[in-house]
Amino acid sequence: MKMKIFRFLIHNNSQDETLYDDVDVVSIPDTALLIQKRPFFIPDFASRCMVQLCACIRINRLGRSIHGQFANRYYDADNMTISAHFVARDLLAQMQNEARPWDLALGFDDSVVVPEKAIHTPNNITDATLCINQQTFSTTFNKQQLAQVFDKQVARISEFYTMRQGDLLLLPLPIEEVQVHIDDFITLQLNNSDVVSFYVK
């Protein structure tokens, strides 16, 4: 059974508590998941390829029409991790201007990088870092706060899709997008521990 990947879109650019008040969602194919230990290849159609750091949960049981009160039973908040999502920013801008679907700019092959194994982080406040070569871009997130967002979205999505074990939900963190270039080396860190590393080609 193929997994599904849901990427949330944040329309509020502020970094305060209202950040997640306006959340939309797009479903992208499982071919967007980069196989571990392979490099990420910048596609020819992306002259400005940006990477965004996201919080990520993995669905752990089957469910449909899930009530928000019970959504937390369908994933483990203590195993909330981070992911890298690559966006063809120039193509996305073109699609937005032309009022066309955004899927091609968000869900192209290998555009999502997620740690292979669950990372148990019991502390509520978690440090997340995107390292590109010698540069670091860091933020912190409150798992309890993000879990409330995930609960709401799990309930919402499950009205339309059956949630299955292994499905991924990606929620952008309040950290700037960064443009990537060929030969960059990217590392994602949780609480100063590396969770995944790869090259850009």
mmCIF file of C-alpha atoms in Angstrom:
data_model
loop_
_atom_site.group_PDB
_atom_site.id
_atom_site.type_symbol
_atom_site.label_atom_id
_atom_site.label_comp_id
_atom_site.label_asym_id
_atom_site.label_seq_id
_atom_site.Cartn_x
_atom_site.Cartn_y
_atom_site.Cartn_z
ATOM 1 C CA MET A 1 0.000 0.000 0.000
ATOM 2 C CA LYS A 2 1.462 3.344 -1.025
ATOM 3 C CA MET A 3 2.002 5.972 1.626
ATOM 4 C CA LYS A 4 0.694 9.520 1.355
ATOM 5 C CA ILE A 5 2.504 12.752 2.133
ATOM 6 C CA PHE A 6 0.592 15.854 3.222
ATOM 7 C CA ARG A 7 2.388 19.205 3.177
ATOM 8 C CA PHE A 8 0.809 22.082 5.091
ATOM 9 C CA LEU A 9 0.948 25.581 3.670
ATOM 10 C CA ILE A 10 1.208 28.537 6.039
ATOM 11 C CA HIS A 11 -0.328 31.763 4.755
ATOM 12 C CA ASN A 12 0.548 33.876 7.799
ATOM 13 C CA ASN A 13 4.198 34.938 7.653
ATOM 14 C CA SER A 14 4.401 36.106 11.259
ATOM 15 C CA GLN A 15 6.410 34.110 13.792
ATOM 16 C CA ASP A 16 4.130 34.603 16.779
ATOM 17 C CA GLU A 17 1.378 32.409 18.180
ATOM 18 C CA THR A 18 -0.898 33.214 15.213
ATOM 19 C CA LEU A 19 1.447 31.494 12.749
ATOM 20 C CA TYR A 20 -0.694 28.373 12.453
ATOM 21 C CA ASP A 21 -4.093 30.059 12.420
ATOM 22 C CA ASP A 22 -4.326 29.868 8.613
ATOM 23 C CA VAL A 23 -3.207 26.426 7.432
ATOM 24 C CA ASP A 24 -3.954 24.767 4.115
ATOM 25 C CA VAL A 25 -2.849 21.355 2.867
ATOM 26 C CA VAL A 26 -1.648 19.794 -0.362
ATOM 27 C CA SER A 27 -1.201 16.075 -0.995
ATOM 28 C CA ILE A 28 2.009 15.129 -2.771
ATOM 29 C CA PRO A 29 2.994 11.688 -4.150
ATOM 30 C CA ASP A 30 5.149 9.141 -2.343
ATOM 31 C CA THR A 31 7.748 9.514 -5.119
ATOM 32 C CA ALA A 32 8.598 12.853 -3.455
ATOM 33 C CA LEU A 33 10.337 10.942 -0.637
ATOM 34 C CA LEU A 34 14.118 10.851 -1.092
ATOM 35 C CA ILE A 35 15.587 7.394 -0.556
ATOM 36 C CA GLN A 36 18.090 7.475 2.299
ATOM 37 C CA LYS A 37 21.810 7.830 1.519
ATOM 38 C CA ARG A 38 21.108 9.260 -1.920
ATOM 39 C CA PRO A 39 21.868 12.873 -2.866
ATOM 40 C CA PHE A 40 19.184 15.372 -3.753
ATOM 41 C CA PHE A 41 19.384 16.444 -7.398
ATOM 42 C CA ILE A 42 18.207 19.971 -8.176
ATOM 43 C CA PRO A 43 15.689 19.572 -11.028
ATOM 44 C CA ASP A 44 16.317 21.354 -14.321
ATOM 45 C CA PHE A 45 13.081 23.348 -13.970
ATOM 46 C CA ALA A 46 14.097 24.890 -10.615
ATOM 47 C CA SER A 47 16.427 27.843 -11.130
ATOM 48 C CA ARG A 48 15.674 28.845 -7.519
ATOM 49 C CA CYS A 49 15.444 25.675 -5.442
ATOM 50 C CA MET A 50 14.697 26.447 -1.811
ATOM 51 C CA VAL A 51 14.699 24.166 1.222
ATOM 52 C CA GLN A 52 12.246 24.543 4.111
ATOM 53 C CA LEU A 53 12.579 22.922 7.518
ATOM 54 C CA CYS A 54 9.368 21.218 8.671
ATOM 55 C CA ALA A 55 8.105 19.398 11.729
ATOM 56 C CA CYS A 56 7.027 15.904 10.749
ATOM 57 C CA ILE A 57 4.782 13.206 12.178
ATOM 58 C CA ARG A 58 4.202 9.677 10.915
ATOM 59 C CA ILE A 59 0.740 8.093 11.137
ATOM 60 C CA ASN A 60 0.881 4.792 13.035
ATOM 61 C CA ARG A 61 -2.585 3.268 12.530
ATOM 62 C CA LEU A 62 -5.497 3.067 10.112
ATOM 63 C CA GLY A 63 -8.250 5.654 10.466
ATOM 64 C CA ARG A 64 -11.008 7.486 8.608
ATOM 65 C CA SER A 65 -13.190 10.404 9.754
ATOM 66 C CA ILE A 66 -11.109 10.767 12.912
ATOM 67 C CA HIS A 67 -12.526 13.050 15.576
ATOM 68 C CA GLY A 68 -10.073 15.738 16.678
ATOM 69 C CA GLN A 69 -10.359 14.562 20.277
ATOM 70 C CA PHE A 70 -8.830 11.206 19.298
ATOM 71 C CA ALA A 71 -6.377 12.358 16.597
ATOM 72 C CA ASN A 72 -3.412 12.101 18.988
ATOM 73 C CA ARG A 73 -3.892 8.321 19.059
ATOM 74 C CA TYR A 74 -2.845 8.112 15.406
ATOM 75 C CA TYR A 75 0.726 9.347 15.857
ATOM 76 C CA ASP A 76 3.344 9.597 18.592
ATOM 77 C CA ALA A 77 4.090 13.209 19.497
ATOM 78 C CA ASP A 78 7.258 12.123 21.337
ATOM 79 C CA ASN A 79 8.556 10.848 17.983
ATOM 80 C CA MET A 80 7.828 14.145 16.239
ATOM 81 C CA THR A 81 10.824 14.770 14.012
ATOM 82 C CA ILE A 82 11.947 17.228 11.336
ATOM 83 C CA SER A 83 12.162 17.011 7.581
ATOM 84 C CA ALA A 84 13.557 19.001 4.687
ATOM 85 C CA HIS A 85 11.166 19.967 1.911
ATOM 86 C CA PHE A 86 12.541 21.338 -1.355
ATOM 87 C CA VAL A 87 10.435 23.819 -3.300
ATOM 88 C CA ALA A 88 10.900 25.021 -6.877
ATOM 89 C CA ARG A 89 10.279 28.601 -5.817
ATOM 90 C CA ASP A 90 10.316 30.180 -9.301
ATOM 91 C CA LEU A 91 7.898 27.565 -10.648
ATOM 92 C CA LEU A 92 5.679 28.022 -7.583
ATOM 93 C CA ALA A 93 5.533 31.781 -8.149
ATOM 94 C CA GLN A 94 4.526 31.206 -11.772
ATOM 95 C CA MET A 95 1.759 28.796 -10.767
ATOM 96 C CA GLN A 96 0.482 31.182 -8.118
ATOM 97 C CA ASN A 97 0.358 34.035 -10.637
ATOM 98 C CA GLU A 98 -1.506 31.856 -13.117
ATOM 99 C CA ALA A 99 -3.884 30.450 -10.464
ATOM 100 C CA ARG A 100 -2.769 26.899 -11.304
ATOM 101 C CA PRO A 101 -2.289 23.965 -8.892
ATOM 102 C CA TRP A 102 0.983 24.064 -6.990
ATOM 103 C CA ASP A 103 1.705 20.322 -7.010
ATOM 104 C CA LEU A 104 4.515 20.335 -9.591
ATOM 105 C CA ALA A 105 6.503 22.888 -7.592
ATOM 106 C CA LEU A 106 6.034 21.072 -4.259
ATOM 107 C CA GLY A 107 5.800 17.349 -5.006
ATOM 108 C CA PHE A 108 8.469 16.606 -7.581
ATOM 109 C CA ASP A 109 10.639 13.500 -7.200
ATOM 110 C CA ASP A 110 12.883 13.376 -4.093
ATOM 111 C CA SER A 111 11.702 16.744 -2.786
ATOM 112 C CA VAL A 112 11.039 15.464 0.773
ATOM 113 C CA VAL A 113 13.765 14.213 3.116
ATOM 114 C CA VAL A 114 12.723 12.487 6.345
ATOM 115 C CA PRO A 115 14.877 10.543 8.841
ATOM 116 C CA GLU A 116 14.566 6.822 8.265
ATOM 117 C CA LYS A 117 14.059 5.947 11.937
ATOM 118 C CA ALA A 118 11.828 7.482 14.579
ATOM 119 C CA ILE A 119 13.672 9.928 16.826
ATOM 120 C CA HIS A 120 12.405 9.884 20.414
ATOM 121 C CA THR A 121 12.572 13.394 21.910
ATOM 122 C CA PRO A 122 10.756 13.419 25.274
ATOM 123 C CA ASN A 123 11.336 17.122 25.981
ATOM 124 C CA ASN A 124 8.475 19.389 24.968
ATOM 125 C CA ILE A 125 10.685 22.237 23.726
ATOM 126 C CA THR A 126 12.827 20.904 20.896
ATOM 127 C CA ASP A 127 15.717 22.498 19.019
ATOM 128 C CA ALA A 128 15.705 22.079 15.246
ATOM 129 C CA THR A 129 18.633 23.029 13.028
ATOM 130 C CA LEU A 130 19.227 23.111 9.293
ATOM 131 C CA CYS A 131 22.942 23.048 8.456
ATOM 132 C CA ILE A 132 24.107 23.906 4.939
ATOM 133 C CA ASN A 133 27.852 23.549 4.673
ATOM 134 C CA GLN A 134 29.155 25.764 7.505
ATOM 135 C CA GLN A 135 25.949 27.792 7.941
ATOM 136 C CA THR A 136 23.314 26.908 10.523
ATOM 137 C CA PHE A 137 19.692 28.002 10.677
ATOM 138 C CA SER A 138 18.051 27.176 13.989
ATOM 139 C CA THR A 139 14.674 27.415 15.649
ATOM 140 C CA THR A 140 12.802 25.790 18.511
ATOM 141 C CA PHE A 141 9.336 24.312 18.500
ATOM 142 C CA ASN A 142 6.858 23.387 21.179
ATOM 143 C CA LYS A 143 5.685 19.836 20.523
ATOM 144 C CA GLN A 144 2.543 20.317 22.588
ATOM 145 C CA GLN A 145 1.589 23.362 20.539
ATOM 146 C CA LEU A 146 2.344 21.684 17.222
ATOM 147 C CA ALA A 147 0.453 18.562 18.303
ATOM 148 C CA GLN A 148 -2.698 20.688 18.564
ATOM 149 C CA VAL A 149 -2.171 21.773 14.945
ATOM 150 C CA PHE A 150 -1.510 18.194 13.834
ATOM 151 C CA ASP A 151 -4.608 16.943 15.706
ATOM 152 C CA LYS A 152 -6.800 19.445 13.910
ATOM 153 C CA GLN A 153 -5.314 18.621 10.524
ATOM 154 C CA VAL A 154 -5.433 14.835 11.028
ATOM 155 C CA ALA A 155 -9.161 15.176 11.762
ATOM 156 C CA ARG A 156 -9.622 17.423 8.729
ATOM 157 C CA ILE A 157 -7.633 15.292 6.274
ATOM 158 C CA SER A 158 -9.260 12.053 7.422
ATOM 159 C CA GLU A 159 -12.618 13.361 6.239
ATOM 160 C CA PHE A 160 -11.337 12.946 2.684
ATOM 161 C CA TYR A 161 -8.533 10.355 2.881
ATOM 162 C CA THR A 162 -8.116 7.143 4.806
ATOM 163 C CA MET A 163 -5.073 7.640 7.017
ATOM 164 C CA ARG A 164 -2.721 4.661 6.881
ATOM 165 C CA GLN A 165 0.330 3.598 8.825
ATOM 166 C CA GLY A 166 3.399 5.342 7.410
ATOM 167 C CA ASP A 167 1.639 8.438 6.035
ATOM 168 C CA LEU A 168 3.644 11.620 6.631
ATOM 169 C CA LEU A 169 2.430 15.104 7.618
ATOM 170 C CA LEU A 170 4.807 18.050 7.188
ATOM 171 C CA LEU A 171 4.303 21.368 8.981
ATOM 172 C CA PRO A 172 6.684 24.258 8.147
ATOM 173 C CA LEU A 173 8.643 25.672 11.075
ATOM 174 C CA PRO A 174 9.149 29.426 11.580
ATOM 175 C CA ILE A 175 12.562 29.543 9.913
ATOM 176 C CA GLU A 176 13.584 31.147 6.649
ATOM 177 C CA GLU A 177 13.701 29.199 3.404
ATOM 178 C CA VAL A 178 17.251 28.841 2.099
ATOM 179 C CA GLN A 179 18.352 28.491 -1.511
ATOM 180 C CA VAL A 180 20.476 25.402 -2.234
ATOM 181 C CA HIS A 181 23.195 24.914 -4.801
ATOM 182 C CA ILE A 182 25.089 22.019 -6.344
ATOM 183 C CA ASP A 183 27.685 20.489 -3.962
ATOM 184 C CA ASP A 184 25.984 21.794 -0.812
ATOM 185 C CA PHE A 185 26.068 19.393 2.135
ATOM 186 C CA ILE A 186 22.914 19.436 4.245
ATOM 187 C CA THR A 187 22.421 18.110 7.771
ATOM 188 C CA LEU A 188 19.252 18.162 9.860
ATOM 189 C CA GLN A 189 19.678 18.189 13.631
ATOM 190 C CA LEU A 190 17.314 17.629 16.550
ATOM 191 C CA ASN A 191 18.610 18.852 19.904
ATOM 192 C CA ASN A 192 22.120 19.118 18.407
ATOM 193 C CA SER A 193 22.107 15.495 17.206
ATOM 194 C CA ASP A 194 22.328 14.699 13.500
ATOM 195 C CA VAL A 195 19.242 12.897 12.176
ATOM 196 C CA VAL A 196 19.940 12.898 8.438
ATOM 197 C CA SER A 197 22.701 14.182 6.104
ATOM 198 C CA PHE A 198 22.993 14.287 2.323
ATOM 199 C CA TYR A 199 24.579 16.103 -0.599
ATOM 200 C CA VAL A 200 22.950 18.343 -3.180
ATOM 201 C CA LYS A 201 23.846 17.544 -6.787
#
